[in-house]
Coordinates of C-alpha atoms (C1' of nucleotides) in Angstrom, one line a residue:
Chain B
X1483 CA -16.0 -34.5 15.7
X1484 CA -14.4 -34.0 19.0
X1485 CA -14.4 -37.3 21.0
X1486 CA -13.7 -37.1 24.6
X1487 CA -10.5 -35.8 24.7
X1488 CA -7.9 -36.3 27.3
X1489 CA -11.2 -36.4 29.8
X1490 CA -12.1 -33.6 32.1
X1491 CA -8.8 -33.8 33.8
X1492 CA -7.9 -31.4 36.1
X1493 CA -4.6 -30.4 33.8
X1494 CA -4.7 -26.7 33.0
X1495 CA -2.2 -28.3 30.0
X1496 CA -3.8 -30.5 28.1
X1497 CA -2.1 -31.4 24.7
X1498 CA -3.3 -29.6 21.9
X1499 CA -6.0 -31.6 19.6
X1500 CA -6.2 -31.1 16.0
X1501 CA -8.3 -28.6 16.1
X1502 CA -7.0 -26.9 18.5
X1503 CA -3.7 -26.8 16.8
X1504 CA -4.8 -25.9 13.6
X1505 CA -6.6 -23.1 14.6
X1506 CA -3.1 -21.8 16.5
X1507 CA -1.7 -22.3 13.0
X1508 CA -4.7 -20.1 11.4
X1509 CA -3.5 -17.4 13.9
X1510 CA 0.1 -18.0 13.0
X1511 CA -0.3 -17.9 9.6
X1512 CA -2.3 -14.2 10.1
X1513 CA 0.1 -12.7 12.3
X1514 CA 2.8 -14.0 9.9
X1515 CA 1.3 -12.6 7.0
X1516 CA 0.5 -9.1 8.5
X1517 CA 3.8 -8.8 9.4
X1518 CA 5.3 -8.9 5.9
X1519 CA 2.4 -7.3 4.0
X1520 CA 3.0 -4.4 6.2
X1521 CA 7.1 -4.5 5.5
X1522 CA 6.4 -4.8 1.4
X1523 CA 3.1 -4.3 0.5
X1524 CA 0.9 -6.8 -0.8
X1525 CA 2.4 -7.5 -4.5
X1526 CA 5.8 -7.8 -2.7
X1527 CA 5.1 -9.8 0.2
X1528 CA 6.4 -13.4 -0.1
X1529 CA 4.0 -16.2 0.8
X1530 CA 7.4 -18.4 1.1
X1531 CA 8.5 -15.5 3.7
X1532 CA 5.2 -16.0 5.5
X1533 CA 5.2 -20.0 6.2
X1534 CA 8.6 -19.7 7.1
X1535 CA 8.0 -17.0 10.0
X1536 CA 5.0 -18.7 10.9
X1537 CA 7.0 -21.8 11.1
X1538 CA 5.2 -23.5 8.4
X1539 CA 5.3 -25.0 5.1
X1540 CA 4.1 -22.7 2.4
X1541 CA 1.2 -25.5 1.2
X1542 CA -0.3 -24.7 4.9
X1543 CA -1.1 -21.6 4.3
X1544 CA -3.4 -22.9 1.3
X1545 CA -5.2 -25.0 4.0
X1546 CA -6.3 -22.1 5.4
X1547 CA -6.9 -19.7 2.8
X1548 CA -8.0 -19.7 -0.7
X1549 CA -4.7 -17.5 -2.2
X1550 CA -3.1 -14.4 -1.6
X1551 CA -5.9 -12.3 -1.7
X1552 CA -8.1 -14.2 0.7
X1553 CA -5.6 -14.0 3.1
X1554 CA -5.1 -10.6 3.0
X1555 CA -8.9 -10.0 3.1
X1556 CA -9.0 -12.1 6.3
X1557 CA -6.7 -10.5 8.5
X1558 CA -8.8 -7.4 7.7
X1559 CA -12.0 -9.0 8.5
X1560 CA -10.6 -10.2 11.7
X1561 CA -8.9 -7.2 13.4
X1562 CA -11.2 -4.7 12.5
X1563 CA -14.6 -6.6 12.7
X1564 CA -14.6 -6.8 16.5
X1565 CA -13.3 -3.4 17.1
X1566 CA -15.9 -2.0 15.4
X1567 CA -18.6 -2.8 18.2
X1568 CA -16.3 -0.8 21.0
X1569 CA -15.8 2.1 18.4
X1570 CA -20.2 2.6 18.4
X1571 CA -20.1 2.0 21.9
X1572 CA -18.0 4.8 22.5
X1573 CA -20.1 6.9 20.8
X1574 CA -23.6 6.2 22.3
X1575 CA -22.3 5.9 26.1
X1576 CA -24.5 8.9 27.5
X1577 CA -21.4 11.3 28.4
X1578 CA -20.6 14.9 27.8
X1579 CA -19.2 15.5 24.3
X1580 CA -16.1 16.6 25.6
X1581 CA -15.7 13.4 27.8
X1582 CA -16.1 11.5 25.0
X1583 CA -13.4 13.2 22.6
X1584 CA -10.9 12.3 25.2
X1585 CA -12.0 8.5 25.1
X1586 CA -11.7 8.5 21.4
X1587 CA -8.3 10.3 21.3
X1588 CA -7.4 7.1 24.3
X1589 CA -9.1 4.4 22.0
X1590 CA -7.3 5.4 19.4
X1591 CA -3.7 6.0 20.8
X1592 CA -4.7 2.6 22.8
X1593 CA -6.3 0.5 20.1
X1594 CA -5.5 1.6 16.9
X1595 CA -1.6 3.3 17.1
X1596 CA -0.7 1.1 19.9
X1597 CA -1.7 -2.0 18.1
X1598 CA -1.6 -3.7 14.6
X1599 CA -4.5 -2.1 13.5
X1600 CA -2.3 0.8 13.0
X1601 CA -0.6 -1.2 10.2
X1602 CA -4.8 -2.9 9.1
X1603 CA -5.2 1.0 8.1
X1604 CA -2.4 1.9 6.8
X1605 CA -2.6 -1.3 4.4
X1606 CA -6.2 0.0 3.4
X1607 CA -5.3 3.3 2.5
X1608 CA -1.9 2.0 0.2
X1609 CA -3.6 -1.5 -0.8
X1610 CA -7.1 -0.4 -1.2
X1611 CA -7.8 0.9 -4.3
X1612 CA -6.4 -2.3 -5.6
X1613 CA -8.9 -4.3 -3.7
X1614 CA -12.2 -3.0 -4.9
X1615 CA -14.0 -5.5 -2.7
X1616 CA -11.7 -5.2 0.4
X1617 CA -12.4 -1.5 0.2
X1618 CA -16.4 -2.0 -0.2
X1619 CA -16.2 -4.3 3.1
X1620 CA -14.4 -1.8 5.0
X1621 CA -16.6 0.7 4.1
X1622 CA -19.7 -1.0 4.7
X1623 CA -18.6 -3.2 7.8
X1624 CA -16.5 -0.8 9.4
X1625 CA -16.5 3.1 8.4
X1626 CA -20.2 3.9 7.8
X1627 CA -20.8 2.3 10.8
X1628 CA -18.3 4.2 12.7
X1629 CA -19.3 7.0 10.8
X1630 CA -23.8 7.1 11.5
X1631 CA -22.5 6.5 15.0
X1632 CA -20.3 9.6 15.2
X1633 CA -22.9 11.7 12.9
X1634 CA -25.9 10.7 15.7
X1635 CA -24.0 12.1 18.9
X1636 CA -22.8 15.1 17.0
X1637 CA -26.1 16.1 15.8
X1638 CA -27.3 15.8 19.0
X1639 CA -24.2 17.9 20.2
X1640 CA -25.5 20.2 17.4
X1641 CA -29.2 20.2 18.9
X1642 CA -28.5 20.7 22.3
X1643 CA -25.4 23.4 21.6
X1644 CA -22.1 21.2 22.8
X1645 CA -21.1 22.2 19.7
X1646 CA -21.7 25.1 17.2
X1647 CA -19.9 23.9 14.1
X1648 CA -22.6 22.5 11.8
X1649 CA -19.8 21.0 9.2
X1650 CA -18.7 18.5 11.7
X1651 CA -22.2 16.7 11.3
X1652 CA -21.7 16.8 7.5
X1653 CA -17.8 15.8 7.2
X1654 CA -17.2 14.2 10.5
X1655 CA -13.7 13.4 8.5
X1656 CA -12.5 16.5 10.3
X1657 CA -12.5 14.5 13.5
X1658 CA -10.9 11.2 11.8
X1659 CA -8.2 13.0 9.5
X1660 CA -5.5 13.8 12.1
X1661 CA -5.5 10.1 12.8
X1662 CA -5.1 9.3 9.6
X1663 CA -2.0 11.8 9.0
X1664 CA -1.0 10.3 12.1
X1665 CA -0.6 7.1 10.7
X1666 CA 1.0 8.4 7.6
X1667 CA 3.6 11.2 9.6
X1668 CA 4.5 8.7 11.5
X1669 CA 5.5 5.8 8.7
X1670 CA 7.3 8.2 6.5
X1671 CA 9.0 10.6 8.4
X1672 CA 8.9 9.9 12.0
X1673 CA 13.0 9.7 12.1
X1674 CA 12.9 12.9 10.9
X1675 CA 10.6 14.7 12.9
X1676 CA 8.4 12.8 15.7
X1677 CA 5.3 13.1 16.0
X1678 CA 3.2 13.0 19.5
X1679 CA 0.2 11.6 18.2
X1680 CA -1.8 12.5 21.4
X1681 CA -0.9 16.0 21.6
X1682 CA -1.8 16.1 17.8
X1683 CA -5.0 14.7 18.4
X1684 CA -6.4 16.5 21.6
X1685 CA -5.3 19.6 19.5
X1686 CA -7.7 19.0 17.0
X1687 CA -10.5 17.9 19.4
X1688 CA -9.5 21.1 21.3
X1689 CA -10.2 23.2 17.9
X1690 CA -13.5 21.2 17.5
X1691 CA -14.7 21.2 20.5
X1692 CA -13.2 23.2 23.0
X1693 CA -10.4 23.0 25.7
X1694 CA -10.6 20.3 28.4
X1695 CA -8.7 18.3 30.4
X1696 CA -6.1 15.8 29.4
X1697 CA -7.6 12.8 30.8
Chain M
X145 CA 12.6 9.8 -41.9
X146 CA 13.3 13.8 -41.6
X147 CA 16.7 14.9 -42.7
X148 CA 17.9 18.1 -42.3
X149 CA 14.6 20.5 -42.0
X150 CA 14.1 23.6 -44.1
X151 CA 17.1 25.6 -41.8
X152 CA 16.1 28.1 -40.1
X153 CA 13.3 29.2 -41.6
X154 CA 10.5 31.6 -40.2
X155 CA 8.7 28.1 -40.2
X156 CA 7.2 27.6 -36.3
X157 CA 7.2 24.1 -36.8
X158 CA 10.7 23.0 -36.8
X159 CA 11.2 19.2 -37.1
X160 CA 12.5 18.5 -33.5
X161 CA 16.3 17.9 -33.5
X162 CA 17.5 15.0 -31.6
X163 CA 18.1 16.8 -28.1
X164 CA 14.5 18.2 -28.1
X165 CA 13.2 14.7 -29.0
X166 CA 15.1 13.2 -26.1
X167 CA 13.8 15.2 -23.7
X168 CA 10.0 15.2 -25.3
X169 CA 10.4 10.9 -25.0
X170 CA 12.1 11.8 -21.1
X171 CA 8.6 13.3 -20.6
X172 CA 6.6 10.3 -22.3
X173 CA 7.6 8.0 -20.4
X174 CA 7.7 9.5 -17.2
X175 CA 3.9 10.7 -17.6
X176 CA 3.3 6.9 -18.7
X177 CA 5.0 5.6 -15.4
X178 CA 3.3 7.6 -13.3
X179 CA -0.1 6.3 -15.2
X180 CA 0.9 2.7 -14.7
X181 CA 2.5 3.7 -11.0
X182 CA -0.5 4.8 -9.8
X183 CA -2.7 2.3 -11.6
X184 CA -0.7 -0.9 -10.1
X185 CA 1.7 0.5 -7.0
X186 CA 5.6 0.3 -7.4
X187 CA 5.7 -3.4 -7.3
X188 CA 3.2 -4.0 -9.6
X189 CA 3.4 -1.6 -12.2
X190 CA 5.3 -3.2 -15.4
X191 CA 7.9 -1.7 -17.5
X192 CA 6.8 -3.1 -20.3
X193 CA 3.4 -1.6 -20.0
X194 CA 5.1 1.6 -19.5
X195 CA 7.0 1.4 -22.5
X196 CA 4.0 0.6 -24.5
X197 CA 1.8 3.8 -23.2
X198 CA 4.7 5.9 -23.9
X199 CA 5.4 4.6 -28.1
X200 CA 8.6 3.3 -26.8
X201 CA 10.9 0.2 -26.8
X202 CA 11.4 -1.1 -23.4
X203 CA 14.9 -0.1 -23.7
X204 CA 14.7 3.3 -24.1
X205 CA 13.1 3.4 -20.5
X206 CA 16.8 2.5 -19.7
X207 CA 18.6 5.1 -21.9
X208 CA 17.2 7.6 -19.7
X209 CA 16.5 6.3 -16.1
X210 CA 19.1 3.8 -14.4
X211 CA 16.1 1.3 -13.2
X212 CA 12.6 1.1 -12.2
X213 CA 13.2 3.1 -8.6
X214 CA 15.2 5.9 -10.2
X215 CA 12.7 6.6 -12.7
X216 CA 10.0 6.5 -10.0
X217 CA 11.8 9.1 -7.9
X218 CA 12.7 11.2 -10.7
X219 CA 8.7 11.6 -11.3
X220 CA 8.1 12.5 -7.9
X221 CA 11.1 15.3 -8.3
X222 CA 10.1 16.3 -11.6
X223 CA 6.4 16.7 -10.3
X224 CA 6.5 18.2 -6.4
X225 CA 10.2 20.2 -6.9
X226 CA 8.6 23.2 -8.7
X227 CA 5.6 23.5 -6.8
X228 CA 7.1 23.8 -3.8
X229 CA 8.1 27.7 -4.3
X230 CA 4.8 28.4 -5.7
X231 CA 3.5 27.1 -1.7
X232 CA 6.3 29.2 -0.2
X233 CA 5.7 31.6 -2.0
X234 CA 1.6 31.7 -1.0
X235 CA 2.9 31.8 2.5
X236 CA 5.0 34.9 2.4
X237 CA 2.5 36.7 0.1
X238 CA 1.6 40.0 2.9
X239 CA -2.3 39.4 2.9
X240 CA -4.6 38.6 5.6
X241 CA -4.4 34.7 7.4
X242 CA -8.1 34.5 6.5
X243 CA -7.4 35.1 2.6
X244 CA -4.3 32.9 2.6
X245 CA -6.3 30.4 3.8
X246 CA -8.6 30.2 1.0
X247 CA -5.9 30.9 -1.3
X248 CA -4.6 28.0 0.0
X249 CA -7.9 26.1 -0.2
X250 CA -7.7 26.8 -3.9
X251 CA -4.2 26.1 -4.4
X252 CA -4.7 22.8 -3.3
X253 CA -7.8 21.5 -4.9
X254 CA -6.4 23.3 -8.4
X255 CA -2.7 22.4 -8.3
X256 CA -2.9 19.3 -6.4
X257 CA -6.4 17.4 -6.3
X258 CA -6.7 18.9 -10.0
X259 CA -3.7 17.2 -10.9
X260 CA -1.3 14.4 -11.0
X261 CA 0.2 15.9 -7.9
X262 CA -2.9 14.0 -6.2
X263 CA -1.1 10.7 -7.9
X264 CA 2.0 11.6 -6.3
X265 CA 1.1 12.1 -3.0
X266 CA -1.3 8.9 -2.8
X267 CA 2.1 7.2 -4.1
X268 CA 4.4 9.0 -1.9
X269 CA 1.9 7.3 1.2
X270 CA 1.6 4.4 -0.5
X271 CA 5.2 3.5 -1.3
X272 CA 7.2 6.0 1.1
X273 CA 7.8 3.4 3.9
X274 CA 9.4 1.1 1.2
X275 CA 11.8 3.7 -0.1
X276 CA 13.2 5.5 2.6
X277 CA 15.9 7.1 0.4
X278 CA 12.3 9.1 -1.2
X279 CA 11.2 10.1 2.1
X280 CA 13.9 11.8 3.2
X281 CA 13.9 13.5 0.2
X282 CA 9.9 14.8 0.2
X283 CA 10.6 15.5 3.8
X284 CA 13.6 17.4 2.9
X285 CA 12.7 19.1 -0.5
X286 CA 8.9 19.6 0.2
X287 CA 7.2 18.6 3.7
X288 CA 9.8 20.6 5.6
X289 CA 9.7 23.9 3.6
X290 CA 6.5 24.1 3.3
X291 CA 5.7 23.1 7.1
X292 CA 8.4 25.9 7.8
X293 CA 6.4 28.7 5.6
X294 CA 3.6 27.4 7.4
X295 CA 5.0 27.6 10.8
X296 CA 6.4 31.3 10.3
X297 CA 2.9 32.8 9.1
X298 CA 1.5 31.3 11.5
X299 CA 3.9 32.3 14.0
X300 CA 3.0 35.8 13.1
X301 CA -0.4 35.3 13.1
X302 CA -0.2 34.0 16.5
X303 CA 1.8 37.2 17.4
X304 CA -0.7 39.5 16.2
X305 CA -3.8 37.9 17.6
X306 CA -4.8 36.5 13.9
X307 CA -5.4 33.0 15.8
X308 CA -5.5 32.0 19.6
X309 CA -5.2 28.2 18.8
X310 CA -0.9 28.0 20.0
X311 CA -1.0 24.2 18.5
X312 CA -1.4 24.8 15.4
X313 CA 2.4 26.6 15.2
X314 CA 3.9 23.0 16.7
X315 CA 1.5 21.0 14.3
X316 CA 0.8 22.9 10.9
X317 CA -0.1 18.4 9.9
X318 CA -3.7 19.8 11.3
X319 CA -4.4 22.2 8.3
X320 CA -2.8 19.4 6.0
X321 CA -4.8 16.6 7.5
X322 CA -7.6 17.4 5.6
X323 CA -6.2 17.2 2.2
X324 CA -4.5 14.1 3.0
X325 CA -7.5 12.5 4.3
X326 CA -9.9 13.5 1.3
X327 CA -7.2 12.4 -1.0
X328 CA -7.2 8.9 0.6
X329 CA -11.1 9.2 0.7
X330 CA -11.7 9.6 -2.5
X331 CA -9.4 7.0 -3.7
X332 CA -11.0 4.2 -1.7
X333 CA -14.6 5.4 -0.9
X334 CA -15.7 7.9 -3.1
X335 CA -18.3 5.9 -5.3
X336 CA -20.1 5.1 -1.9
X337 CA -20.1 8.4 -0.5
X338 CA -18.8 10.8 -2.5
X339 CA -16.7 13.7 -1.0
X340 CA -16.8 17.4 -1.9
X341 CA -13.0 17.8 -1.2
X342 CA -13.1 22.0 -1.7
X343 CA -15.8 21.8 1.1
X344 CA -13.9 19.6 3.7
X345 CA -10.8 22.2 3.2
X346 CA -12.6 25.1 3.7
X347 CA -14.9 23.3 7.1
X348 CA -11.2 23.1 8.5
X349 CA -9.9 26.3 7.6
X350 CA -13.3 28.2 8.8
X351 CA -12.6 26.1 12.2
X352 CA -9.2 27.0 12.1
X353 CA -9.4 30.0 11.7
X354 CA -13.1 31.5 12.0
X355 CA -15.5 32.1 8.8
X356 CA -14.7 33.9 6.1
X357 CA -16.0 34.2 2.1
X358 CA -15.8 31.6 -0.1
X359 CA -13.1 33.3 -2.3
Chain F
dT863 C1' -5.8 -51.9 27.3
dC864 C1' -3.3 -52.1 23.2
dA865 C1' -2.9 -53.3 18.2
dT866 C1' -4.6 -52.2 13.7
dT867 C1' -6.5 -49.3 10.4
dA868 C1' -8.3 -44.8 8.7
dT869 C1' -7.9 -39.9 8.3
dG870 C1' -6.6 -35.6 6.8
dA871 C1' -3.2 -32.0 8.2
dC872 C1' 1.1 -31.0 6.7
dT873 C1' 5.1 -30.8 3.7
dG874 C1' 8.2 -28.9 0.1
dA875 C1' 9.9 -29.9 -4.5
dC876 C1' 8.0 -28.6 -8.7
dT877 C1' 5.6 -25.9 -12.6
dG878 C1' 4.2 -22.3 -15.3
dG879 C1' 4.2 -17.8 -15.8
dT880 C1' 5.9 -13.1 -15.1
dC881 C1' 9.0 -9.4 -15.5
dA882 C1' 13.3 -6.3 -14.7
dG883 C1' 17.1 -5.6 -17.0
dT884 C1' 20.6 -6.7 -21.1
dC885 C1' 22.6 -6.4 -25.5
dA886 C1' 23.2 -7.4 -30.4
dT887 C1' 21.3 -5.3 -34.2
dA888 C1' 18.8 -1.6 -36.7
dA889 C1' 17.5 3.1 -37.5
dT890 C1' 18.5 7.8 -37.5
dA891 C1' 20.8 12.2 -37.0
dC892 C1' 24.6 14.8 -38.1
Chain Q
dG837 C1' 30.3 7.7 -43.2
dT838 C1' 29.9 7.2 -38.5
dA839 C1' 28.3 8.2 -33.9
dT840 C1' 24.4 8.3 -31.4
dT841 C1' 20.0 6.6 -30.2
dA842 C1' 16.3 3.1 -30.4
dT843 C1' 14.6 -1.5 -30.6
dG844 C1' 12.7 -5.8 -28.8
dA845 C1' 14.0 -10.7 -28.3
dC846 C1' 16.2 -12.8 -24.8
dT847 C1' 17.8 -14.3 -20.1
dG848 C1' 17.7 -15.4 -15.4
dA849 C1' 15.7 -14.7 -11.2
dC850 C1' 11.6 -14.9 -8.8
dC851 C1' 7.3 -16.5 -6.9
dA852 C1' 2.2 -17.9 -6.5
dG853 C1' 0.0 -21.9 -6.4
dT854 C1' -0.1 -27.3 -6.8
dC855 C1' -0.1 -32.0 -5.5
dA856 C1' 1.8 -36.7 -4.5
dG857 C1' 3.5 -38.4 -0.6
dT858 C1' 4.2 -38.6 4.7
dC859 C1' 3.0 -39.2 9.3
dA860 C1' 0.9 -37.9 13.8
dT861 C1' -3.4 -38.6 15.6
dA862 C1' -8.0 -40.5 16.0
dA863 C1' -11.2 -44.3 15.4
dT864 C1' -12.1 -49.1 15.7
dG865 C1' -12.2 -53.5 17.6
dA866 C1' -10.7 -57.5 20.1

DNA sequence: TCATTATGACTGACTGGTCAGTCATAATAC
DNA sequence: GTATTATGACTGACCAGTCAGTCATAATGA
C-alpha cells in the first residue's frame, strides 16, 4: 500500500501522499460539517455549504461518509470517544473528593465549554431524539460510562463520610445538570445575561460537597 | 351545512358562529404544530402534515399565521405567557422557603413535565439559537420574571437565615438545572435508564435547602 | 532514470423528490 | 346576494445524493 515514499529523508516536510491527504480531507470535511450543523441544525445544514468550507467538492464528502447521517454520527464518535477515557480517569485518581470536584469543574470549563464538544452536546440534546441510534451510542459509549465511574467514587464518598447526601449516588445528574444549563444559558441568552460558567459550577459543587478552594 | 341555529334558545349547544369557529380552528392547528414541531424540529416539521392533523387545508394554516416561524412563536406565547404569573405568583405566596420549594417541585412536574409545556421548552433549547428574535422574547416574557421572583424570595430568605448558600441569589439556573436536565434526559435516555423526574427535583431542593416532607 | 500505463481520489452538473407559500375557485355564513 | 372564509392544486426554490469524466500520483518496466 505505501511504497517507500520520498525515502527516510531528513525533511521534516515531506509532500503529502495520498493517504496522508485524504485523511487531512476526512478531518476537513468533520470540522466543516460541525461547524454548520451547529449554526442550523442537522435538517438545515447544507452538505453544499460543507464542501465548500472544507474546500471541497460536495461528491468528496460521499468518499468519506455514507450520507448525512453518517457524517453526523461520526463527528460524535470522534470527539467524544477519546474524551471519555480522561473523564473515568478523573474519577478513579485516588484524591480527596473535594479535589476532585475542582478537576471536574477545570475539565469541564477546559474540555468541554472551551472546546467543540461544547457544540457535540448541545447537538445531542437538540438532535438526539431524532437519532435513536446516535442517542443509544452516546449513552452506552459515553454517559454510563461516565456515569458507573462517578456512581463508584461517590459511594465510596458515601462509605467513608466525604459526603452525607445519599441522592447523589442515586441521581448523580445533580452533579452534571449545571453543565448542561450551562450549555443551554449560554446559547440562548448569553447577550442578555452572561453567564460565568465556573462560578456556576463550583457553586453547585460547593452545595454538594462543601466549600473549598478555587483551584 | 348549519344555517341560522334555533336563536337564542336555552339550548347549551349552540352551533358555533363563524368567530368562535375561527378561533376553535386557531387552536387546532396550533396544538397540531406543536405535535409535528416536536416530533420533527422546526426545519423538519411539514406544513402539510400540520394541516392534515388539524382537519384543515394547508391554506388555512396561512389565514391565521403569516408563515411557518410566526406560527411557531405564537405557540410558544400562547403556551408559556399565562403560566408565567401563575410562577410569579408561587414566589410571592407568604409561606415558608421549604414549602415553596415543594410547591414548586409540584408545579413543575404538573404544569410543565405533565404537559406540553415540557414540548416547549425541549423546543425553545432545541431551536432558540436559530431564532434569536424567540429568545429574546422567553428571556424577556418568562426566564427573566421568573429568575427575578426567584431572586427576591430568595433574597429574603438569605436575609432571614432561611438559606446560608449566597450563590444561589446570583444563580437561581441552579434550582432550574434540574428540570432542565431531566427534561433533556428523558427525551434522549429514558428507555435505558429511566428517570423519576419528581425525585431529582426534590434531591436538589432537599440539598438546597435542607430536608423537608414530601408534600 | 525517465517514459508509459494504471489507479482511484476528486469533481460538479444533474436528477428526483420535497415542501413553503400562493391563488383561483368553492363553500359557507350572514 | 354577497362578503368572508376555506380549499388544495400548483409553483418555484431548494437540496441530498449520483455518476461519468478528469487528472494527479503511483506502479511498472526498459
Amino acid at each position: 500500500m505505501k511504497p517507500a515514499a520520498k525515502r527516510s529523508l531528513k525533511t521534516e516536510k515531506r509532500l503529502p501522499n495520498r493517504e496522508e491527504k485524504s485523511a487531512a480531507r476526512r478531518e476537513a470535511i468533520l470540522a466543516a460539517a460541525l461547524d454548520e450543523f451547529s449554526a442550523r441544525g442537522f435538517a438545515a445544514a447544507r452538505l453544499d455549504d460543507m464542501a465548500k468550507r472544507a474546500g471541497v467538492a460536495k461528491g468528496t464528502i460521499y468518499l468519506h461518509f455514507r450520507d448525512k447521517e453518517a457524517l453526523f454520527q461520526e463527528i460524535v464518535r470522534s470527539l467524544m470517544g477519546p474524551f471519555v477515557g480522561t473523564v473515568e480517569h478523573a474519577f478513579n485518581a485516588d484524591i480527596p473528593l473535594r479535589t476532585l470536584a475542582n478537576q471536574v469543574v477545570e475539565l469541564f470549563v477546559r474540555e468541554v465549554f472551551g472546546t467543540r464538544r461544547k457544540d457535540i452536546i448541545r447537538l445531542m440534546m437538540t438532535e438526539g431524539p431524532r437519532f435513536p441510534k446516535l442517542a443509544e451510542f452516546y449513552y452506552r459509549e459515553v454517559l454510563s460510562r461516565v456515569f458507573n465511574a462517578a456512581r463508584k467514587r461517590l459511594q465510596r464518598a458515601l462509605d467513608t463520610g466525604e459526603i452525607s447526601h445519599k441522592a447523589l449516588v442515586r441521581y448523580p445528574q445533580l452533579i452534571a445538570a449545571p453543565g448542561i444549563t450551562a450549555i443551554i444559558w449560554t446559547g440562548l441568552f448569553d447577550r442578555f445575561e452572561p453567564l460565568n460558567v465556573r462560578e456556576l459550577l463550583q457553586a453547585q459543587m460547593n452545595i454538594l460537597f462543601g466549600e473549598g478552594r478555587a483551584s
